[in-house]
Short mmCIF file of C-alpha atoms in Angstrom, two decimals:
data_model
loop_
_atom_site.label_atom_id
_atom_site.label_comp_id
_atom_site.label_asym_id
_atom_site.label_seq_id
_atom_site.Cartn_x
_atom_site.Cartn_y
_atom_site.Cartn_z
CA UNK A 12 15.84 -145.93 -151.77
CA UNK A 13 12.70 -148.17 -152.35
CA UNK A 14 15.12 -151.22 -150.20
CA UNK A 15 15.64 -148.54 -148.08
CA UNK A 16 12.47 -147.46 -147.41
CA UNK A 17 11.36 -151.29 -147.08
CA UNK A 18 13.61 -152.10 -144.76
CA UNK A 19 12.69 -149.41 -142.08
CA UNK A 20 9.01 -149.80 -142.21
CA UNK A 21 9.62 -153.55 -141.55
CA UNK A 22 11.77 -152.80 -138.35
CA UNK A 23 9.02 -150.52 -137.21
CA UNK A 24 6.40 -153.09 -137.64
CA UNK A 25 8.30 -155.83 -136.26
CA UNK A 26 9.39 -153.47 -133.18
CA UNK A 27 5.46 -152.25 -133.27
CA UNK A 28 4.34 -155.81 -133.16
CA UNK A 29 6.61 -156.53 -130.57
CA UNK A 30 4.99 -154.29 -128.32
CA UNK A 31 1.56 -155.19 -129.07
CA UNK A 32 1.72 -158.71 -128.83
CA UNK A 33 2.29 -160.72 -125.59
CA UNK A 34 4.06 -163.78 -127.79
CA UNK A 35 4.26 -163.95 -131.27
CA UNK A 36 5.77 -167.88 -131.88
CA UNK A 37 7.40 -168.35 -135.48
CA UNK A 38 7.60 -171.89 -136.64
CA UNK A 39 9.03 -173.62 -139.41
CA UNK A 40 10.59 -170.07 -141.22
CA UNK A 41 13.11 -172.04 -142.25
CA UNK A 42 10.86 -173.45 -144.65
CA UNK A 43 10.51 -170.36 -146.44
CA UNK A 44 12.96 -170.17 -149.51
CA UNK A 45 15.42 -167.47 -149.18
CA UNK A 46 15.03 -167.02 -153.34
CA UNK A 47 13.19 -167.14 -155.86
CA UNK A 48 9.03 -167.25 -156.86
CA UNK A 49 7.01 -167.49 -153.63
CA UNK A 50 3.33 -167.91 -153.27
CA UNK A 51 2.49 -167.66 -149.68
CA UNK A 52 -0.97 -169.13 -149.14
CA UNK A 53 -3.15 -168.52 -145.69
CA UNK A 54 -5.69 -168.64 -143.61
CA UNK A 55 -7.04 -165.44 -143.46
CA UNK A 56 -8.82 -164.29 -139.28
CA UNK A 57 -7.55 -160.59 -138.14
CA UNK A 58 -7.75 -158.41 -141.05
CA UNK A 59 -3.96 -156.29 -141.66
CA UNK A 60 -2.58 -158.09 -139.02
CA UNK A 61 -2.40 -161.43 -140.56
CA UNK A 62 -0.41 -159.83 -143.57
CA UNK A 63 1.95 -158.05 -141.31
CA UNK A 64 2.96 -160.62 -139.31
CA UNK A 65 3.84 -162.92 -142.72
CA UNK A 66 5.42 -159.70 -143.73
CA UNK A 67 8.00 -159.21 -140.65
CA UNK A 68 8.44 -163.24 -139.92
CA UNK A 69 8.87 -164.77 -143.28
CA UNK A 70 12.42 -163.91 -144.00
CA UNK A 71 11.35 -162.44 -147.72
CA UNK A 72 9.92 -158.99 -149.02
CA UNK A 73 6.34 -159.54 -150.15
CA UNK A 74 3.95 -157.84 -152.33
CA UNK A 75 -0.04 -158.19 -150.95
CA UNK A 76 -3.19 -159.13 -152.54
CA UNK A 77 -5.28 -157.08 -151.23
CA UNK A 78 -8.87 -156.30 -150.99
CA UNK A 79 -9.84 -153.51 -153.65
CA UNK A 80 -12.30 -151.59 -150.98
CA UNK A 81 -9.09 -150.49 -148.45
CA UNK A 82 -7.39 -148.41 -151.67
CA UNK A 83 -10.43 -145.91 -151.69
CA UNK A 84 -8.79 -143.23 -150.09
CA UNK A 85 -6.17 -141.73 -152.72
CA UNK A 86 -3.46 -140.98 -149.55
CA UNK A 87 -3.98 -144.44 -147.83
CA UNK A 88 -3.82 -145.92 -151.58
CA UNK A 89 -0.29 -144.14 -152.03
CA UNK A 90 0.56 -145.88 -148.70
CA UNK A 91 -0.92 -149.16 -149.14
CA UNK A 92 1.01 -149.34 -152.71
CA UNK A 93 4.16 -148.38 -151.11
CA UNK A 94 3.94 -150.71 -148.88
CA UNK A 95 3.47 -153.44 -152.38
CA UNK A 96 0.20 -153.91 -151.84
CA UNK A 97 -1.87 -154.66 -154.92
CA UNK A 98 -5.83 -153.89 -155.21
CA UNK A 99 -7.71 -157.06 -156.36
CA UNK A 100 -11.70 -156.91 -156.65
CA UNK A 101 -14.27 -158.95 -155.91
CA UNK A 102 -18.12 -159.60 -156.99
CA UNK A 103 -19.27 -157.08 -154.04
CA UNK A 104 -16.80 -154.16 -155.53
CA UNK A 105 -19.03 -154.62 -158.53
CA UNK A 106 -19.14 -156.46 -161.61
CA UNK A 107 -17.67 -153.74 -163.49
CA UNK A 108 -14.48 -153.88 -161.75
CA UNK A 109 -14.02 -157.18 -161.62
CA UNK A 110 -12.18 -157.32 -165.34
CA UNK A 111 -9.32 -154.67 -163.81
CA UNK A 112 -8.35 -158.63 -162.23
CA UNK A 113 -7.08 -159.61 -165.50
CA UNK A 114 -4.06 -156.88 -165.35
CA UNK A 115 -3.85 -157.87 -161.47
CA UNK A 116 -3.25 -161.36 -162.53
CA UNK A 117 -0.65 -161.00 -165.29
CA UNK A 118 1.08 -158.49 -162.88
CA UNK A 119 1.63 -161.00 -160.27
CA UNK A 120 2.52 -163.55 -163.23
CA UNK A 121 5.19 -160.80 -164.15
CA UNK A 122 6.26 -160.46 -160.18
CA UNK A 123 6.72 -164.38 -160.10
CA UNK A 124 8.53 -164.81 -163.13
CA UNK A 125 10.78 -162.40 -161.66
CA UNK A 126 12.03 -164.56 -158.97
CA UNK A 127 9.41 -162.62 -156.25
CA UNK A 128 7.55 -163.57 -153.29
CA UNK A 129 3.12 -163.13 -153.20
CA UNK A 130 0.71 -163.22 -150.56
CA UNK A 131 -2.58 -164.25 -151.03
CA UNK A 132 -5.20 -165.35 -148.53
CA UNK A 133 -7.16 -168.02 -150.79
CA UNK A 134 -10.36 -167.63 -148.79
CA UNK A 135 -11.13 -164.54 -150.37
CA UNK A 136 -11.89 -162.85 -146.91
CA UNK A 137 -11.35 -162.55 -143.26
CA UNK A 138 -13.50 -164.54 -140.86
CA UNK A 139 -12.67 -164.65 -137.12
CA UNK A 140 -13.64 -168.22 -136.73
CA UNK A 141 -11.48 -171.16 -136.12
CA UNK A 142 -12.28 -172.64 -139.04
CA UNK A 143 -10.31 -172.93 -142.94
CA UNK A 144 -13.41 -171.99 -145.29
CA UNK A 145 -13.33 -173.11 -148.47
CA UNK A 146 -10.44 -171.52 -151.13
CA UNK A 147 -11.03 -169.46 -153.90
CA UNK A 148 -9.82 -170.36 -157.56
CA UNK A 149 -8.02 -166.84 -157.66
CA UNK A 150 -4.51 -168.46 -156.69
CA UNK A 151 -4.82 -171.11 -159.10
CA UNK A 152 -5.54 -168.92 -162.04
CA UNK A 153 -2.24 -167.08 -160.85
CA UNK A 154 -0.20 -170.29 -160.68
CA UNK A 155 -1.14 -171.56 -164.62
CA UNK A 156 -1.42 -168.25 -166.06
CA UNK A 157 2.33 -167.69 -164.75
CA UNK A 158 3.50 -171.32 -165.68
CA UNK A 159 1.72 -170.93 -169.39
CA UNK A 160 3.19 -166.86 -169.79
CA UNK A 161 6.39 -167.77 -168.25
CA UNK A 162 6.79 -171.43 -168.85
CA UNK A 163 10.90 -171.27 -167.06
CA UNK A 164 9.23 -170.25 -163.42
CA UNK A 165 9.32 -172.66 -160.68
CA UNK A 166 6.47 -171.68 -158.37
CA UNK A 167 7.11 -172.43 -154.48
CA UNK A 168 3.89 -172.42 -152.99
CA UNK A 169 3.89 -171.84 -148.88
CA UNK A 170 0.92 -172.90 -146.85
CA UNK A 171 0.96 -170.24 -143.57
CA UNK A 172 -1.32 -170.86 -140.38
CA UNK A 173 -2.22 -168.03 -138.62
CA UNK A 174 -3.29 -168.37 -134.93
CA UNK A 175 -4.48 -166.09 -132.41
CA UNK A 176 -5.36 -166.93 -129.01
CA UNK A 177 -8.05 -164.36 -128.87
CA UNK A 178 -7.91 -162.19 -132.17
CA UNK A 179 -9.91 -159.47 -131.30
CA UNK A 180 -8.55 -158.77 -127.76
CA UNK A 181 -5.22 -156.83 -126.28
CA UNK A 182 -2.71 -158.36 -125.56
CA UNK A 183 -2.80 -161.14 -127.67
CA UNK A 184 -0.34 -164.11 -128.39
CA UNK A 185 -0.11 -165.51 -131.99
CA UNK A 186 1.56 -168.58 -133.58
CA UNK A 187 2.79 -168.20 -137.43
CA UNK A 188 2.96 -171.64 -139.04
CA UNK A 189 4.88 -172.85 -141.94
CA UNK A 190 3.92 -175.35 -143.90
CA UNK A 191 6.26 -177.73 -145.99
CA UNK A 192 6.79 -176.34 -149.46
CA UNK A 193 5.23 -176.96 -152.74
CA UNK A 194 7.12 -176.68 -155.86
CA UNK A 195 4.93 -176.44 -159.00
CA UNK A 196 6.64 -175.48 -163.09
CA UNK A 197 5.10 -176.61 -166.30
CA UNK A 198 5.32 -179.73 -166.16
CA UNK A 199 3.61 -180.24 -162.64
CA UNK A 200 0.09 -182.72 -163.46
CA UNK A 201 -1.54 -181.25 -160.75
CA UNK A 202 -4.90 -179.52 -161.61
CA UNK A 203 -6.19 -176.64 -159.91
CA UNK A 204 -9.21 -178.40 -157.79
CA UNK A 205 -6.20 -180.51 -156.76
CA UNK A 206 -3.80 -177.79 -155.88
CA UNK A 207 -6.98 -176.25 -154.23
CA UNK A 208 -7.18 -179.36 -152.21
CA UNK A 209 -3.79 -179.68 -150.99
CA UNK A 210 -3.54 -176.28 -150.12
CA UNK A 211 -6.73 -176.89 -147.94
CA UNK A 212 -5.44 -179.83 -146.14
CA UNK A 213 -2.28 -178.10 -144.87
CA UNK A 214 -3.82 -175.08 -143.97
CA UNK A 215 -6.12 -177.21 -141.78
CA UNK A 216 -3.44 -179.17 -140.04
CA UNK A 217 -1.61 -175.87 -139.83
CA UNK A 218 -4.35 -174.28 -137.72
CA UNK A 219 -7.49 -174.82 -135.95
CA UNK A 220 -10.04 -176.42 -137.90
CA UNK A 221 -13.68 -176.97 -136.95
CA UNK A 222 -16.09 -178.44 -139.14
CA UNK A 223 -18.94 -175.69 -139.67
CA UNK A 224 -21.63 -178.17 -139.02
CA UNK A 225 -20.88 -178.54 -135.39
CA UNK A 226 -19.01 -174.95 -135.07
CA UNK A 227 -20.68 -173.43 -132.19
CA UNK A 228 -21.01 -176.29 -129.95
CA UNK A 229 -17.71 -177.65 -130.34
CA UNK A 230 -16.09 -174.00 -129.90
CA UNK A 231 -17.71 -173.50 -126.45
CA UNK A 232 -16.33 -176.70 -125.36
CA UNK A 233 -12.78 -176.28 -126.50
CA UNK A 234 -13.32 -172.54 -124.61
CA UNK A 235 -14.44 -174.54 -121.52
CA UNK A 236 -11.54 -176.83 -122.01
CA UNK A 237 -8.90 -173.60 -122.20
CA UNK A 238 -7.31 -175.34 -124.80
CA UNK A 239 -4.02 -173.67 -125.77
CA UNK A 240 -5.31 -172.32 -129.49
CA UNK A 241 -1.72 -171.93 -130.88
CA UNK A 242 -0.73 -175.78 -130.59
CA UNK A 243 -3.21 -176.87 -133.54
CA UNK A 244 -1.71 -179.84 -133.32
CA UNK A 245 -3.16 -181.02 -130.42
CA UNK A 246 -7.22 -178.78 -130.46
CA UNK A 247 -7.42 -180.88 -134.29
CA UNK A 248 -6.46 -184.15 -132.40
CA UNK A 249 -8.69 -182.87 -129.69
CA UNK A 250 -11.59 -182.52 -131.67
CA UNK A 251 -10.94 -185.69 -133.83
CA UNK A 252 -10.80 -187.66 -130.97
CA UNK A 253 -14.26 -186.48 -129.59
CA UNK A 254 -12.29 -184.49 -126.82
CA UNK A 255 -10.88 -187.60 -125.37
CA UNK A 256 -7.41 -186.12 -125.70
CA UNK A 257 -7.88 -182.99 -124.70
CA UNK A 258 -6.04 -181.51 -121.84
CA UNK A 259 -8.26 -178.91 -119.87
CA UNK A 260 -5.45 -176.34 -118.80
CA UNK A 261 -6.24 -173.71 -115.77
CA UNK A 262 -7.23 -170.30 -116.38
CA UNK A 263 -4.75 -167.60 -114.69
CA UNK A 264 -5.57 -164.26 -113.18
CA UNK A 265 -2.66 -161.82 -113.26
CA UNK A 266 -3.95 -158.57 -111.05
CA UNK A 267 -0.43 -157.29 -111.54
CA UNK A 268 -1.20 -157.23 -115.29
CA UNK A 269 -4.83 -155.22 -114.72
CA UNK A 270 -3.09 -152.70 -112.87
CA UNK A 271 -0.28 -152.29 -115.14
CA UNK A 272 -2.23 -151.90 -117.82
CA UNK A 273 -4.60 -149.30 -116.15
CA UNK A 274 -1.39 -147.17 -114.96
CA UNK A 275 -0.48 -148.30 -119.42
CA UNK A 276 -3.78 -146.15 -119.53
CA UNK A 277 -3.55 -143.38 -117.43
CA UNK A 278 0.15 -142.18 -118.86
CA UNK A 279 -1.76 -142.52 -122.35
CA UNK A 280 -4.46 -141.05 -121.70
CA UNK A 281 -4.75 -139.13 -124.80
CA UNK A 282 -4.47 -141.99 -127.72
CA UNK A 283 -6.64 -144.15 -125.57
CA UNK A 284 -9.48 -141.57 -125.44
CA UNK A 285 -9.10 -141.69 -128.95
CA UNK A 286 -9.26 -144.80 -129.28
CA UNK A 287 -12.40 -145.55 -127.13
CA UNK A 288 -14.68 -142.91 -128.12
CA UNK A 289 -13.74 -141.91 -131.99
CA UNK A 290 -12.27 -144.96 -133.51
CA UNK A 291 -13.23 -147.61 -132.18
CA UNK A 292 -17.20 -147.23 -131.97
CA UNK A 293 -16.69 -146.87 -136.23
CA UNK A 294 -15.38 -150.16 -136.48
CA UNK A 295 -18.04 -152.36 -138.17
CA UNK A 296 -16.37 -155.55 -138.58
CA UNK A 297 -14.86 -157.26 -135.59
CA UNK A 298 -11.98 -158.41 -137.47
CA UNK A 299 -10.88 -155.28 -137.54
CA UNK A 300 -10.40 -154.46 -134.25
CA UNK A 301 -7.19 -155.43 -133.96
CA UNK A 302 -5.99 -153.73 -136.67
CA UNK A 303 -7.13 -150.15 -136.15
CA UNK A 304 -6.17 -150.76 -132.52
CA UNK A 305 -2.71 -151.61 -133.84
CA UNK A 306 -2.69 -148.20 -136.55
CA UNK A 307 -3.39 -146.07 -132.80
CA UNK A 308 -0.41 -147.66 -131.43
CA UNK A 309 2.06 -147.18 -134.25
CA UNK A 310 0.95 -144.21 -134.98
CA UNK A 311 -0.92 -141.59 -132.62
CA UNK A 312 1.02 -143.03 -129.52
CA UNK A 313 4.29 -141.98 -130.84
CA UNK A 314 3.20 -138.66 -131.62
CA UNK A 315 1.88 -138.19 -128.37
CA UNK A 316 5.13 -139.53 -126.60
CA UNK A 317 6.98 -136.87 -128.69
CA UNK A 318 4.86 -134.16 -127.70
CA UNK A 319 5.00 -135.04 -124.47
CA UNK A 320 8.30 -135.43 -124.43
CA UNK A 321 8.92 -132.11 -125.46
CA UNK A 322 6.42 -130.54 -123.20
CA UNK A 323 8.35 -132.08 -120.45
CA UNK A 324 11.84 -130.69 -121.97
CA UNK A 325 10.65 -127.21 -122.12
CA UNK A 326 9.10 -127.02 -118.21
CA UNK A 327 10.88 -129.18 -115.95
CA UNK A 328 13.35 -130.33 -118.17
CA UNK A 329 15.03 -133.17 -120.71
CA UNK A 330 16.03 -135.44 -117.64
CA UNK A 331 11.91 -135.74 -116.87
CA UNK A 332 11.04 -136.24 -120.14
CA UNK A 333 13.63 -139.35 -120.54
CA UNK A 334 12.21 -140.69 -117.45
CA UNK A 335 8.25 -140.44 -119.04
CA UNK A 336 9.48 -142.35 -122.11
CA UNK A 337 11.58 -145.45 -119.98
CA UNK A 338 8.13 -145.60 -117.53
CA UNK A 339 5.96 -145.86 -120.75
CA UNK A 340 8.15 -148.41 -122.09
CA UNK A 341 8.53 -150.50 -119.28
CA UNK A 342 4.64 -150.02 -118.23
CA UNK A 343 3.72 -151.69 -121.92
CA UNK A 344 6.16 -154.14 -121.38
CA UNK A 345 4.82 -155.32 -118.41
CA UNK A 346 1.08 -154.82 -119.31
CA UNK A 347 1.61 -156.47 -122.72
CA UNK A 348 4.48 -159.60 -121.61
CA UNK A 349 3.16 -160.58 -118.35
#
């Protein structure tokens, strides 16, 4: 029942994500080991999002480290769990909390040694800028204390970049980026400012990477520039070359798109008012924009098709109400793919 139950809510997401996202661009999955321990390791911009897209593209059922302050709410800790999602705290849950890490930590030693896959963003936090901050030692401690309880465990360790074109906005595109695998056991020499370093490196190449000390300036230009934000590749050889690279690529208006999505709006009337005036004005962090905007979608607009749907079924009957659903579809198709 539990692979059952699995297995659904990934369709729904993927099919979800689908929808919300103009192009989501998977490379390197192949990468990914189709057995065995798997540490996942990424950059860490859009909140939920980030772990649901490594969750529907990486080819493996993952359990989550995530951030102790989400779990408050008993029902959406029920959810979150089901969904294996594990609570870890840090210094601002309070000091207190911070030893319920130690059963965190042998629990994803246990999951490992068990031939599982983890995800863990290293950085400790989200952070919409284009930028790999530096890594916590949580993943490390994770690693050894595995290898030293469970000395027979290979460790694969997979760097993931996550991209966004615009993070925050709708409809966004986003490239997931595999990195080339990392196999660590007990007798690897590697120490964990070493690991820590590695890790850092790929993540860097595997996304966009400004240097902090020149952030802002060297954003605007690569904005000026359009640069196409999911080829890292070439914005990192943009910016080490001093932008002498760079290819400036023109900006394109699609008024089909505006008006598709305002007719989008008008046959959703309902979730969208929701979403303008009641959700979204609570949302203090920017990063999660995207995510709560996503929750509406998978969530109320369904709902709302249904009971519209029905409404439809009852009056002027089920022939009308097919219709609605194949002009909403196609409506979010085109507002979203265009």
């Amino acid at each position: 029942m539990k692979q059952l139950w699995l297995h659904s809510v990934r369709l729904y997401l993927k099919i979800g994500l689908f929808f919300y996202f103009k192009k989501i661009t998977v490379v390197n999955a192949d990468k990914v080991p189709k057995d065995g321990a798997v540490l996942f390791l990424a950059n860490h911009q859009n909140a939920l999002l980030d772990a649901l897209l490594i969750a529907t593209n990486s080819g493996r059922f993952s359990y989550f480290l995530t951030r102790a302050s989400v779990f408050n709410n008993k029902l959406i800790s029920k959810i979150l769990k089901g969904l294996l999602m594990i609570p870890v705290y840090r210094i601002r849950d309070g000091w207190g909390n911070l030893t319920k890490n130690n059963s965190v930590f042998s629990s994803t030693a246990k999951l490992l040694s068990k031939q599982k896959a983890i995800v863990i963003f290293p950085e400790g936090s989200h952070n919409l800028k284009r930028t790999v901050r530096p890594l916590s030692k949580g993943f490390t401690r994770i690693i050894f204390e595995t290898l030293n309880d469970f000395p027979d465990t290979k460790i694969t360790l997979v760097p993931v970049g996550v991209n966004f074109v615009h993070a925050e906005r709708f409809a966004d595109s986003t490239l997931l980026n595999f990195g080339n695998a990392i196999v660590v056991d007990a007798n690897s020499t590697k120490s964990a400012s070493e690991l820590k370093e590695t890790i850092f490196k790929e993540l860097c190449q595997l996304t966009t990477h400004i240097n902090s000390d020149d952030y802002d300036e060297t954003l605007k230009k690569l904005e000026h520039l359009n640069v196409d934000f999911l080829n890292p590749d070439a914005v990192n050889t943009c910016i080490a070359s001093n932008f002498k690279t760079c290819k400036a690529v023109k900006k394109e208006s699609n008024t089909f798109k505006k008006l598709f999505k305002v007719l989008l709006i008008i046959n959703l009337f309902l979730p969208y008012l929701l979403w303008k005036k009641v959700f979204q004005p609570k949302i203090n962090e920017i990063e999660f924009t995207s995510t709560f905007r996503f929750a509406i979608a998978i969530s109320v607009v369904p709902i709302f098709l249904v009971l519209i749907m029905v409404l439809l079924s009852l009056t002027i009957g089920v022939k009308f109400a097919i219709m609605y659903l194949l002009n909403v579809l196609v409506l979010t198709l085109l507002a979203v793919k265009l």
